[in-house]
């Protein structure tokens, strides 16, 4: 995992910071790119809402916030480009339905991410990582989840549980961007130094939280529609399909945070930033 870009500036009272990270994980390599706070969302029914540039004390992580139960209607999984795109788009729609009320409750903006399944895509964060470096990644600059088709099918094959967990993790990075957690963390990593012990711990806190957010979604969809209890349980077990490294932490910690999200069903349970260092080692 390496920070490929770090930029900070101030314009029109909006702080911009960019941290582009691609990292390996368990043969299914994931990445996150975080950029500026997303545009302010306005409606005629509610006041202007903005991301909160906070991590552990972010309003999204307050007590009493969780994902509502949803019923997902996923199409038949297929390896062809249009079949895979339709499957992922349907999963994103389910994740939108689950996460929107939680962000609304925290008075935070919401917007659905874009999806790109092209091989060797051009991204708003610069060149995509090679196929052996990243199976899927999120770019905050264009708010897009990238899942190159050939790479993901080689890594995850047709195991729907793995695809569900993988997308839940990347969508978790999108939630971090919307809430302001990703921007606040990226600024802290830049200040500490990406390769420093403190910087690496911050990166682990962000990645482990994305695992927890994935677990939250799996729980919200479990046992209803096409996300059967068996599929959900298999998706949770897939948290074990990982490797230990300095950007994701020890395997027990990776499994613990993903499982906590699934079992505790509260965003407060995903507050990796207030956890002791031993739990994010």
Short mmCIF file of C-alpha atoms in Angstrom, two decimals:
data_model
loop_
_atom_site.label_atom_id
_atom_site.label_comp_id
_atom_site.label_asym_id
_atom_site.label_seq_id
_atom_site.Cartn_x
_atom_site.Cartn_y
_atom_site.Cartn_z
CA UNK A 1 0.00 0.00 0.00
CA UNK A 2 1.42 3.38 -0.84
CA UNK A 3 0.26 6.93 -0.96
CA UNK A 4 0.51 7.89 -4.58
CA UNK A 5 -0.66 11.46 -4.26
CA UNK A 6 -1.11 13.98 -1.46
CA UNK A 7 -2.36 17.49 -2.12
CA UNK A 8 -3.69 20.11 0.27
CA UNK A 9 -5.11 23.52 -0.46
CA UNK A 10 -7.71 26.03 0.54
CA UNK A 11 -10.22 27.56 -1.87
CA UNK A 12 -13.59 29.14 -1.31
CA UNK A 13 -13.49 27.99 2.30
CA UNK A 14 -13.30 24.35 1.22
CA UNK A 15 -10.28 22.29 2.23
CA UNK A 16 -8.98 19.93 -0.40
CA UNK A 17 -6.76 16.98 0.36
CA UNK A 18 -6.05 13.92 -1.71
CA UNK A 19 -4.58 10.62 -0.67
CA UNK A 20 -4.49 7.83 -3.20
CA UNK A 21 -3.86 4.38 -1.78
CA UNK A 22 -3.78 0.97 -3.38
CA UNK A 23 -3.15 -2.02 -1.16
CA UNK A 24 -3.07 -5.83 -1.23
CA UNK A 25 -5.46 -7.96 0.73
CA UNK A 26 -5.87 -11.68 0.72
CA UNK A 27 -5.51 -12.20 -2.97
CA UNK A 28 -8.41 -9.80 -3.30
CA UNK A 29 -6.55 -6.54 -3.34
CA UNK A 30 -8.42 -3.41 -2.47
CA UNK A 31 -7.73 0.29 -2.57
CA UNK A 32 -9.14 3.61 -1.61
CA UNK A 33 -8.63 7.05 -3.01
CA UNK A 34 -9.97 9.98 -1.08
CA UNK A 35 -10.15 13.51 -2.32
CA UNK A 36 -12.03 16.65 -1.46
CA UNK A 37 -15.20 16.77 0.54
CA UNK A 38 -18.11 16.04 -1.82
CA UNK A 39 -20.23 18.95 -2.96
CA UNK A 40 -22.72 20.33 -0.49
CA UNK A 41 -26.14 18.73 -0.85
CA UNK A 42 -29.19 20.95 -0.69
CA UNK A 43 -32.91 20.28 -0.83
CA UNK A 44 -36.00 22.32 -0.26
CA UNK A 45 -36.91 20.21 2.77
CA UNK A 46 -33.72 20.30 4.83
CA UNK A 47 -30.90 22.71 5.57
CA UNK A 48 -27.55 22.57 3.83
CA UNK A 49 -25.59 19.52 4.93
CA UNK A 50 -21.85 19.14 4.76
CA UNK A 51 -19.37 16.36 5.51
CA UNK A 52 -17.88 16.53 9.00
CA UNK A 53 -14.08 16.62 8.87
CA UNK A 54 -13.81 14.28 11.83
CA UNK A 55 -12.87 10.66 12.41
CA UNK A 56 -13.72 9.11 15.80
CA UNK A 57 -16.14 11.91 16.71
CA UNK A 58 -17.81 11.93 13.31
CA UNK A 59 -21.61 12.22 13.65
CA UNK A 60 -22.03 9.08 11.55
CA UNK A 61 -20.53 7.08 14.42
CA UNK A 62 -22.91 8.40 17.08
CA UNK A 63 -24.90 5.96 19.20
CA UNK A 64 -28.26 4.93 17.82
CA UNK A 65 -27.39 4.98 14.11
CA UNK A 66 -27.65 1.80 12.09
CA UNK A 67 -28.58 0.55 8.65
CA UNK A 68 -32.23 -0.23 8.05
CA UNK A 69 -33.18 -3.70 6.95
CA UNK A 70 -33.52 -3.92 3.19
CA UNK A 71 -34.65 -6.47 0.65
CA UNK A 72 -32.27 -6.82 -2.27
CA UNK A 73 -33.42 -8.14 -5.61
CA UNK A 74 -30.18 -9.13 -7.30
CA UNK A 75 -30.21 -10.50 -10.85
CA UNK A 76 -28.66 -13.83 -11.73
CA UNK A 77 -24.88 -13.64 -11.43
CA UNK A 78 -23.01 -13.97 -14.70
CA UNK A 79 -19.44 -13.49 -15.87
CA UNK A 80 -20.29 -11.62 -19.08
CA UNK A 81 -19.68 -7.87 -18.90
CA UNK A 82 -23.33 -6.81 -18.94
CA UNK A 83 -24.31 -9.52 -16.46
CA UNK A 84 -21.57 -8.55 -14.04
CA UNK A 85 -22.35 -4.85 -14.42
CA UNK A 86 -26.03 -5.48 -13.73
CA UNK A 87 -25.20 -7.53 -10.63
CA UNK A 88 -22.92 -4.85 -9.20
CA UNK A 89 -25.31 -2.04 -10.06
CA UNK A 90 -28.11 -3.87 -8.25
CA UNK A 91 -25.87 -4.33 -5.21
CA UNK A 92 -25.04 -0.61 -5.23
CA UNK A 93 -28.74 0.22 -5.34
CA UNK A 94 -29.24 -1.96 -2.25
CA UNK A 95 -26.32 -0.30 -0.49
CA UNK A 96 -27.72 3.12 -1.35
CA UNK A 97 -31.04 2.14 0.20
CA UNK A 98 -29.31 0.90 3.35
CA UNK A 99 -26.88 3.77 3.87
CA UNK A 100 -28.96 6.81 2.84
CA UNK A 101 -31.12 6.83 6.02
CA UNK A 102 -28.05 6.49 8.25
CA UNK A 103 -26.34 9.47 6.62
CA UNK A 104 -29.60 11.44 6.79
CA UNK A 105 -29.90 10.65 10.50
CA UNK A 106 -26.37 11.96 11.04
CA UNK A 107 -27.22 15.09 8.98
CA UNK A 108 -24.59 14.20 6.39
CA UNK A 109 -24.83 14.41 2.58
CA UNK A 110 -25.63 11.41 0.43
CA UNK A 111 -24.82 10.53 -3.14
CA UNK A 112 -24.55 7.21 -4.95
CA UNK A 113 -21.13 6.17 -6.28
CA UNK A 114 -20.43 5.47 -9.92
CA UNK A 115 -19.35 2.01 -11.06
CA UNK A 116 -16.68 1.06 -13.60
CA UNK A 117 -15.93 -2.58 -14.48
CA UNK A 118 -13.62 -1.89 -17.43
CA UNK A 119 -10.23 -3.53 -17.57
CA UNK A 120 -7.34 -1.03 -17.33
CA UNK A 121 -9.65 1.93 -16.57
CA UNK A 122 -8.67 5.58 -16.62
CA UNK A 123 -9.54 7.07 -13.25
CA UNK A 124 -9.89 10.50 -11.72
CA UNK A 125 -7.11 9.49 -9.34
CA UNK A 126 -4.57 8.74 -12.04
CA UNK A 127 -3.43 5.43 -13.53
CA UNK A 128 -5.12 2.37 -12.09
CA UNK A 129 -2.94 -0.16 -10.30
CA UNK A 130 -1.86 -3.27 -12.16
CA UNK A 131 -4.12 -6.28 -11.97
CA UNK A 132 -1.82 -8.08 -9.55
CA UNK A 133 -1.91 -5.08 -7.21
CA UNK A 134 -5.62 -4.33 -6.94
CA UNK A 135 -8.74 -6.33 -7.66
CA UNK A 136 -11.02 -3.41 -6.86
CA UNK A 137 -10.54 0.12 -5.59
CA UNK A 138 -12.39 3.33 -4.86
CA UNK A 139 -11.42 6.72 -6.26
CA UNK A 140 -12.71 9.71 -4.34
CA UNK A 141 -11.77 12.17 -7.07
CA UNK A 142 -14.55 10.84 -9.32
CA UNK A 143 -16.47 9.00 -6.58
CA UNK A 144 -16.28 5.75 -8.53
CA UNK A 145 -15.90 2.15 -7.46
CA UNK A 146 -13.61 0.40 -9.93
CA UNK A 147 -13.95 -3.36 -10.31
CA UNK A 148 -11.96 -4.40 -13.40
CA UNK A 149 -13.87 -7.42 -14.70
CA UNK A 150 -11.03 -9.74 -15.68
CA UNK A 151 -9.17 -9.09 -12.45
CA UNK A 152 -12.12 -9.57 -10.13
CA UNK A 153 -13.28 -12.74 -11.87
CA UNK A 154 -9.77 -14.15 -11.65
CA UNK A 155 -9.56 -13.35 -7.93
CA UNK A 156 -13.11 -13.99 -6.71
CA UNK A 157 -14.36 -16.19 -9.56
CA UNK A 158 -18.13 -16.70 -9.33
CA UNK A 159 -18.39 -16.78 -5.54
CA UNK A 160 -21.24 -14.37 -4.90
CA UNK A 161 -20.34 -14.06 -1.21
CA UNK A 162 -16.91 -12.74 -2.09
CA UNK A 163 -18.36 -10.21 -4.54
CA UNK A 164 -20.84 -9.04 -1.89
CA UNK A 165 -18.12 -8.52 0.71
CA UNK A 166 -15.74 -6.92 -1.77
CA UNK A 167 -18.27 -4.35 -2.94
CA UNK A 168 -19.42 -3.72 0.63
CA UNK A 169 -15.85 -2.79 1.55
CA UNK A 170 -15.40 -0.44 -1.39
CA UNK A 171 -18.81 1.14 -0.77
CA UNK A 172 -17.64 1.61 2.81
CA UNK A 173 -14.86 3.84 1.50
CA UNK A 174 -17.50 5.85 -0.35
CA UNK A 175 -19.38 6.29 2.92
CA UNK A 176 -16.15 7.47 4.54
CA UNK A 177 -15.82 10.08 1.83
CA UNK A 178 -19.42 11.28 2.15
CA UNK A 179 -19.18 11.57 5.92
CA UNK A 180 -15.84 13.39 5.95
CA UNK A 181 -13.99 10.56 7.70
CA UNK A 182 -11.83 9.83 4.65
CA UNK A 183 -10.79 13.44 4.19
CA UNK A 184 -9.99 13.95 7.87
CA UNK A 185 -8.02 10.71 7.97
CA UNK A 186 -6.16 11.52 4.77
CA UNK A 187 -5.07 14.86 6.18
CA UNK A 188 -3.90 13.15 9.38
CA UNK A 189 -1.95 10.53 7.39
CA UNK A 190 -0.29 13.26 5.37
CA UNK A 191 0.72 15.07 8.55
CA UNK A 192 2.03 11.94 10.25
CA UNK A 193 3.77 10.55 7.19
CA UNK A 194 2.39 7.68 5.16
CA UNK A 195 5.20 5.27 6.05
CA UNK A 196 5.50 6.29 9.69
CA UNK A 197 4.08 4.00 12.41
CA UNK A 198 1.44 6.61 13.21
CA UNK A 199 0.50 7.04 9.54
CA UNK A 200 0.24 3.29 8.96
CA UNK A 201 -1.97 2.92 12.02
CA UNK A 202 -4.31 5.58 10.67
CA UNK A 203 -4.50 3.76 7.34
CA UNK A 204 -5.31 0.52 9.16
CA UNK A 205 -8.06 2.27 11.12
CA UNK A 206 -9.64 3.40 7.85
CA UNK A 207 -9.37 0.01 6.17
CA UNK A 208 -10.69 -1.91 9.18
CA UNK A 209 -13.62 0.48 9.39
CA UNK A 210 -14.44 -0.30 5.75
CA UNK A 211 -14.55 -3.97 6.75
CA UNK A 212 -16.95 -3.11 9.56
CA UNK A 213 -19.12 -1.06 7.21
CA UNK A 214 -19.25 -4.05 4.86
CA UNK A 215 -20.42 -6.22 7.76
CA UNK A 216 -23.12 -3.67 8.57
CA UNK A 217 -24.52 -3.88 5.06
CA UNK A 218 -24.42 -7.67 4.94
CA UNK A 219 -26.45 -7.76 8.15
CA UNK A 220 -28.96 -5.24 6.78
CA UNK A 221 -29.64 -7.43 3.75
CA UNK A 222 -29.28 -10.88 5.33
CA UNK A 223 -32.19 -13.28 5.05
CA UNK A 224 -34.31 -11.17 2.73
CA UNK A 225 -34.68 -11.18 -1.03
CA UNK A 226 -31.77 -12.71 -2.91
CA UNK A 227 -29.30 -12.19 -0.05
CA UNK A 228 -30.22 -15.37 1.76
CA UNK A 229 -28.98 -16.14 5.25
CA UNK A 230 -26.60 -18.70 3.73
CA UNK A 231 -25.17 -16.13 1.32
CA UNK A 232 -24.78 -13.56 4.10
CA UNK A 233 -23.05 -16.04 6.40
CA UNK A 234 -20.66 -16.98 3.59
CA UNK A 235 -19.93 -13.29 2.96
CA UNK A 236 -19.04 -12.84 6.63
CA UNK A 237 -16.79 -15.91 6.56
CA UNK A 238 -14.95 -14.36 3.62
CA UNK A 239 -13.41 -11.83 6.04
CA UNK A 240 -11.07 -14.71 6.85
CA UNK A 241 -9.81 -14.78 3.25
CA UNK A 242 -7.09 -12.27 3.86
CA UNK A 243 -3.43 -11.75 4.66
CA UNK A 244 -1.77 -9.79 7.43
CA UNK A 245 0.08 -6.63 6.43
CA UNK A 246 0.98 -3.23 7.83
CA UNK A 247 -1.93 -1.47 6.09
CA UNK A 248 -4.71 -3.87 7.04
CA UNK A 249 -3.43 -5.36 10.26
CA UNK A 250 -3.46 -8.84 11.72
CA UNK A 251 -5.95 -11.33 10.37
CA UNK A 252 -7.87 -11.62 13.70
CA UNK A 253 -8.38 -7.84 13.70
CA UNK A 254 -9.57 -7.81 10.10
CA UNK A 255 -12.06 -10.56 10.89
CA UNK A 256 -13.08 -8.98 14.20
CA UNK A 257 -14.10 -5.63 12.70
CA UNK A 258 -16.01 -7.15 9.81
CA UNK A 259 -17.80 -9.51 12.16
CA UNK A 260 -18.54 -6.72 14.66
CA UNK A 261 -20.36 -4.77 11.97
CA UNK A 262 -22.43 -7.83 11.10
CA UNK A 263 -23.31 -8.75 14.68
CA UNK A 264 -23.67 -5.38 16.39
CA UNK A 265 -25.45 -3.57 13.52
CA UNK A 266 -24.48 -0.10 14.71
CA UNK A 267 -22.19 2.46 13.11
CA UNK A 268 -20.84 3.15 16.60
CA UNK A 269 -19.49 -0.41 16.60
CA UNK A 270 -17.34 0.62 13.62
CA UNK A 271 -15.48 3.40 15.46
CA UNK A 272 -11.98 2.11 14.79
CA UNK A 273 -10.56 5.54 15.59
CA UNK A 274 -11.35 5.32 19.29
CA UNK A 275 -10.20 1.70 19.58
CA UNK A 276 -6.91 0.86 21.33
CA UNK A 277 -3.90 0.31 19.09
CA UNK A 278 -3.93 -3.42 19.84
CA UNK A 279 -7.29 -3.75 18.08
CA UNK A 280 -5.99 -2.14 14.90
CA UNK A 281 -2.51 -3.69 14.92
#
